[in-house]
Short mmCIF file of C-alpha atoms in Angstrom, two decimals:
data_model
loop_
_atom_site.label_atom_id
_atom_site.label_comp_id
_atom_site.label_asym_id
_atom_site.label_seq_id
_atom_site.Cartn_x
_atom_site.Cartn_y
_atom_site.Cartn_z
CA GLY A 1 -3.85 -11.75 16.64
CA GLU A 2 -0.60 -12.02 14.77
CA ASN A 3 2.18 -9.52 15.45
CA VAL A 4 5.23 -9.39 13.19
CA GLU A 5 8.40 -7.62 14.26
CA GLN A 6 11.09 -6.80 11.69
CA HIS A 7 14.69 -5.68 12.14
CA PRO A 8 16.62 -3.67 11.23
CA SER A 9 14.58 -0.71 10.03
CA THR A 10 17.41 0.43 7.77
CA LEU A 11 20.33 -1.48 6.34
CA SER A 12 23.23 -0.07 4.35
CA VAL A 13 25.52 -2.50 2.57
CA GLN A 14 28.35 -2.25 0.10
CA GLU A 15 27.68 -3.69 -3.31
CA GLY A 16 28.67 -7.35 -3.31
CA ASP A 17 28.13 -7.83 0.41
CA SER A 18 25.28 -9.79 1.97
CA ALA A 19 22.16 -8.39 3.60
CA VAL A 20 20.17 -10.13 6.30
CA ILE A 21 16.75 -9.08 7.55
CA LYS A 22 15.09 -10.81 10.49
CA CYS A 23 11.46 -11.13 11.50
CA THR A 24 9.64 -12.70 14.41
CA TYR A 25 5.99 -13.61 14.64
CA SER A 26 3.69 -14.32 17.54
CA ASP A 27 0.96 -16.64 16.27
CA SER A 28 2.04 -20.27 16.23
CA ALA A 29 -0.82 -20.98 13.78
CA SER A 30 0.90 -18.89 11.08
CA ASN A 31 2.00 -21.13 8.27
CA TYR A 32 2.95 -18.97 5.31
CA PHE A 33 5.71 -16.38 5.27
CA PRO A 34 6.20 -14.25 2.16
CA TRP A 35 8.75 -11.51 1.58
CA TYR A 36 7.86 -8.49 -0.51
CA LYS A 37 10.10 -5.89 -2.11
CA GLN A 38 8.66 -2.42 -2.57
CA GLU A 39 10.32 0.26 -4.62
CA LEU A 40 9.32 3.86 -4.06
CA GLY A 41 5.76 4.48 -5.19
CA LYS A 42 5.32 0.95 -6.47
CA ARG A 43 3.32 -2.10 -5.42
CA PRO A 44 4.78 -4.74 -3.08
CA GLN A 45 6.31 -7.47 -5.23
CA LEU A 46 6.68 -10.99 -3.91
CA ILE A 47 10.32 -12.06 -4.06
CA ILE A 48 10.26 -15.31 -2.11
CA ASP A 49 8.03 -17.18 0.28
CA ILE A 50 8.26 -20.14 2.60
CA ARG A 51 5.69 -22.42 4.15
CA SER A 52 5.80 -23.89 7.61
CA ASN A 53 6.71 -27.38 6.46
CA VAL A 54 10.04 -26.15 5.06
CA GLY A 55 13.06 -24.79 6.91
CA GLU A 56 14.90 -23.10 4.08
CA LYS A 57 14.30 -22.00 0.52
CA LYS A 58 16.64 -20.46 -2.00
CA ASP A 59 16.14 -18.67 -5.30
CA GLN A 60 19.39 -17.49 -6.89
CA ARG A 61 20.79 -14.73 -4.65
CA ILE A 62 17.83 -14.77 -2.25
CA ALA A 63 17.21 -17.25 0.52
CA VAL A 64 14.77 -17.46 3.38
CA THR A 65 15.07 -19.52 6.56
CA LEU A 66 12.32 -20.38 9.00
CA ASN A 67 12.60 -21.51 12.60
CA LYS A 68 9.11 -22.50 13.72
CA THR A 69 10.16 -23.31 17.25
CA ALA A 70 11.61 -19.88 17.80
CA LYS A 71 8.98 -18.23 15.57
CA HIS A 72 11.44 -16.34 13.46
CA PHE A 73 12.35 -16.18 9.81
CA SER A 74 15.03 -14.36 7.90
CA LEU A 75 15.77 -13.07 4.42
CA HIS A 76 19.29 -13.35 3.07
CA ILE A 77 20.44 -11.50 -0.04
CA THR A 78 23.91 -12.38 -1.28
CA GLU A 79 26.11 -10.45 -3.70
CA THR A 80 23.95 -7.36 -3.36
CA GLN A 81 23.53 -5.04 -6.32
CA PRO A 82 22.32 -1.42 -6.50
CA GLU A 83 18.98 -2.61 -7.89
CA ASP A 84 18.40 -4.49 -4.64
CA SER A 85 17.88 -1.09 -2.98
CA ALA A 86 14.25 -0.95 -1.82
CA VAL A 87 12.05 -1.48 1.21
CA TYR A 88 11.63 -5.13 2.12
CA PHE A 89 8.63 -6.36 4.09
CA CYS A 90 8.23 -9.69 5.77
CA ALA A 91 4.74 -11.00 6.41
CA ALA A 92 3.02 -13.89 8.10
CA THR A 93 -0.39 -15.37 7.59
CA ASP A 94 -2.52 -18.00 9.23
CA SER A 95 -5.04 -20.25 7.52
CA TRP A 96 -7.42 -17.31 7.02
CA GLY A 97 -4.99 -15.68 4.60
CA LYS A 98 -4.74 -12.34 6.34
CA LEU A 99 -1.23 -11.04 5.80
CA GLN A 100 0.33 -9.27 8.75
CA PHE A 101 3.30 -7.24 7.62
CA GLY A 102 6.42 -6.23 9.44
CA ALA A 103 7.38 -2.57 9.60
CA GLY A 104 9.78 -2.85 6.68
CA THR A 105 13.53 -2.57 6.15
CA GLN A 106 15.00 0.14 3.95
CA VAL A 107 17.94 -1.49 2.19
CA VAL A 108 20.49 0.79 0.56
CA VAL A 109 23.20 -0.80 -1.55
CA THR A 110 26.07 1.56 -2.22
CA PRO A 111 28.36 0.99 -5.22
CA GLU B 1 1.54 -12.44 -17.21
CA PRO B 2 -1.82 -11.55 -15.61
CA GLU B 3 -1.77 -8.72 -13.10
CA VAL B 4 -4.13 -7.14 -10.63
CA THR B 5 -5.20 -3.70 -11.88
CA GLN B 6 -6.59 -0.77 -9.93
CA THR B 7 -8.28 2.49 -10.82
CA PRO B 8 -7.86 5.34 -10.36
CA SER B 9 -4.15 5.62 -9.64
CA HIS B 10 -4.73 8.78 -7.64
CA GLN B 11 -7.95 10.08 -6.09
CA VAL B 12 -8.29 13.44 -4.39
CA THR B 13 -11.43 14.09 -2.40
CA GLN B 14 -12.87 16.44 0.17
CA MET B 15 -13.38 15.26 3.72
CA GLY B 16 -16.85 13.78 4.14
CA GLN B 17 -17.18 12.70 0.53
CA GLU B 18 -17.67 9.13 -0.60
CA VAL B 19 -15.04 7.40 -2.70
CA ILE B 20 -15.02 4.11 -4.54
CA LEU B 21 -11.76 2.43 -5.35
CA ARG B 22 -11.83 -0.17 -8.07
CA CYS B 23 -9.84 -3.32 -8.60
CA VAL B 24 -9.80 -6.05 -11.20
CA PRO B 25 -8.28 -9.18 -9.63
CA ILE B 26 -6.51 -11.82 -11.69
CA SER B 27 -9.25 -13.63 -13.55
CA ASN B 28 -9.03 -17.15 -12.09
CA HIS B 29 -8.43 -15.97 -8.53
CA LEU B 30 -11.05 -16.59 -5.89
CA TYR B 31 -9.79 -14.66 -2.85
CA PHE B 32 -9.62 -10.89 -2.77
CA TYR B 33 -8.11 -8.46 -0.28
CA TRP B 34 -7.76 -4.79 0.45
CA TYR B 35 -4.76 -3.38 2.26
CA ARG B 36 -3.72 0.16 2.98
CA GLN B 37 -0.36 1.80 3.50
CA ILE B 38 -0.07 5.20 5.11
CA LEU B 39 2.95 7.06 3.74
CA GLY B 40 6.17 5.70 5.19
CA GLN B 41 4.45 2.99 7.19
CA LYS B 42 3.80 -0.71 6.81
CA VAL B 43 1.09 -2.35 4.78
CA GLU B 44 -2.03 -3.01 6.88
CA PHE B 45 -4.75 -5.57 6.24
CA LEU B 46 -8.27 -4.21 5.82
CA VAL B 47 -10.53 -6.99 4.59
CA SER B 48 -10.64 -10.33 2.81
CA PHE B 49 -13.45 -11.48 0.54
CA TYR B 50 -14.44 -14.88 -0.79
CA ASN B 51 -17.56 -16.30 -2.36
CA ASN B 52 -19.27 -12.91 -2.33
CA GLU B 53 -18.86 -12.28 1.34
CA ILE B 54 -16.36 -10.88 3.77
CA SER B 55 -14.13 -13.57 5.29
CA GLU B 56 -12.30 -11.40 7.76
CA LYS B 57 -11.84 -7.73 8.51
CA SER B 58 -9.53 -5.68 10.68
CA GLU B 59 -10.41 -3.10 13.28
CA ILE B 60 -9.62 -0.43 10.68
CA PHE B 61 -12.49 -1.68 8.51
CA ASP B 62 -15.33 0.03 10.38
CA ASP B 63 -18.85 0.90 9.25
CA GLN B 64 -17.51 3.58 6.91
CA PHE B 65 -15.96 0.90 4.71
CA SER B 66 -17.66 -1.61 2.49
CA VAL B 67 -16.61 -3.97 -0.28
CA GLU B 68 -18.49 -5.36 -3.19
CA ARG B 69 -18.01 -7.57 -6.20
CA PRO B 70 -20.60 -5.95 -8.49
CA ASP B 71 -19.87 -8.20 -11.44
CA GLY B 72 -17.61 -11.04 -12.47
CA SER B 73 -14.48 -8.97 -12.73
CA ASN B 74 -14.52 -5.91 -10.45
CA PHE B 75 -13.90 -5.71 -6.72
CA THR B 76 -14.56 -2.38 -5.07
CA LEU B 77 -13.79 -0.65 -1.79
CA LYS B 78 -16.14 2.14 -0.77
CA ILE B 79 -15.43 4.68 1.93
CA ARG B 80 -18.70 6.42 2.75
CA SER B 81 -17.54 9.58 4.49
CA THR B 82 -13.81 10.09 4.12
CA LYS B 83 -11.67 11.45 6.91
CA LEU B 84 -8.27 13.08 6.74
CA GLU B 85 -6.72 9.96 8.26
CA ASP B 86 -8.03 7.85 5.38
CA SER B 87 -5.32 9.37 3.21
CA ALA B 88 -3.13 6.44 2.21
CA MET B 89 -2.21 4.10 -0.61
CA TYR B 90 -4.83 1.39 -0.99
CA PHE B 91 -3.74 -1.91 -2.47
CA CYS B 92 -5.98 -4.63 -3.78
CA ALA B 93 -4.63 -8.18 -3.85
CA SER B 94 -5.88 -11.55 -4.99
CA SER B 95 -4.92 -15.18 -4.54
CA GLU B 96 -5.82 -18.23 -6.51
CA ARG B 97 -7.44 -21.18 -4.83
CA LYS B 98 -6.97 -20.90 -1.13
CA ARG B 99 -6.20 -18.29 1.44
CA THR B 100 -2.58 -19.27 1.77
CA ASP B 101 -1.82 -19.07 -1.91
CA THR B 102 0.47 -16.24 -2.93
CA GLN B 103 -1.21 -12.86 -2.87
CA TYR B 104 -0.52 -10.64 -5.87
CA PHE B 105 -0.84 -6.92 -5.34
CA GLY B 106 -2.22 -4.29 -7.65
CA PRO B 107 -0.39 -1.01 -8.29
CA GLY B 108 -2.42 0.82 -5.69
CA THR B 109 -4.65 3.88 -5.52
CA ARG B 110 -3.27 6.89 -3.73
CA LEU B 111 -6.16 8.49 -1.83
CA THR B 112 -5.71 12.07 -0.68
CA VAL B 113 -8.40 13.51 1.59
CA LEU B 114 -8.36 17.30 1.91
#
């Protein structure tokens, strides 16, 4: 089955700097890669996703890149703000729709 | 904007008791999921459901678990005889037309087994 590895587990950045979170996956059949943001005690909220026919996608300060050959994908947050502080999860799914999540990255943005 | 809803928000139960967690998926969605998240850990897939039957289940989803869509709006997860290690946040999710559509998560039910 699919195995998703996520790094780093914690990430501290100064406000205004960029944050990068990296994930790798094992199942070459995986074709959908969402990123979720989870604030303490809240539900995971989708922030961006990418499908296997695309190499990069951007939405304002957030971008995701996908390298299918290497089986890795990354989340980039630019111009970080204190409200970006949360746990971020990457996930991968195959055609059956089962999301396999990474272990999460605790992002702390310090003013 | 439509959202997935879940009840109750917090359920406390004694070990060995049965619990039913309830979810109302987004109304035009066809695929439903249950996930769980043990405190401080990652979200784990339990089961997916489509067309009134289970599509896929994980090794966590053993005989103690069952799911049901009792009517046109509710989707339930039943744990027959709860164990201490079932304590977790349980999230319901739904997606629209196919399995690889975006999955929208409900607010979760925190299950505490004493």
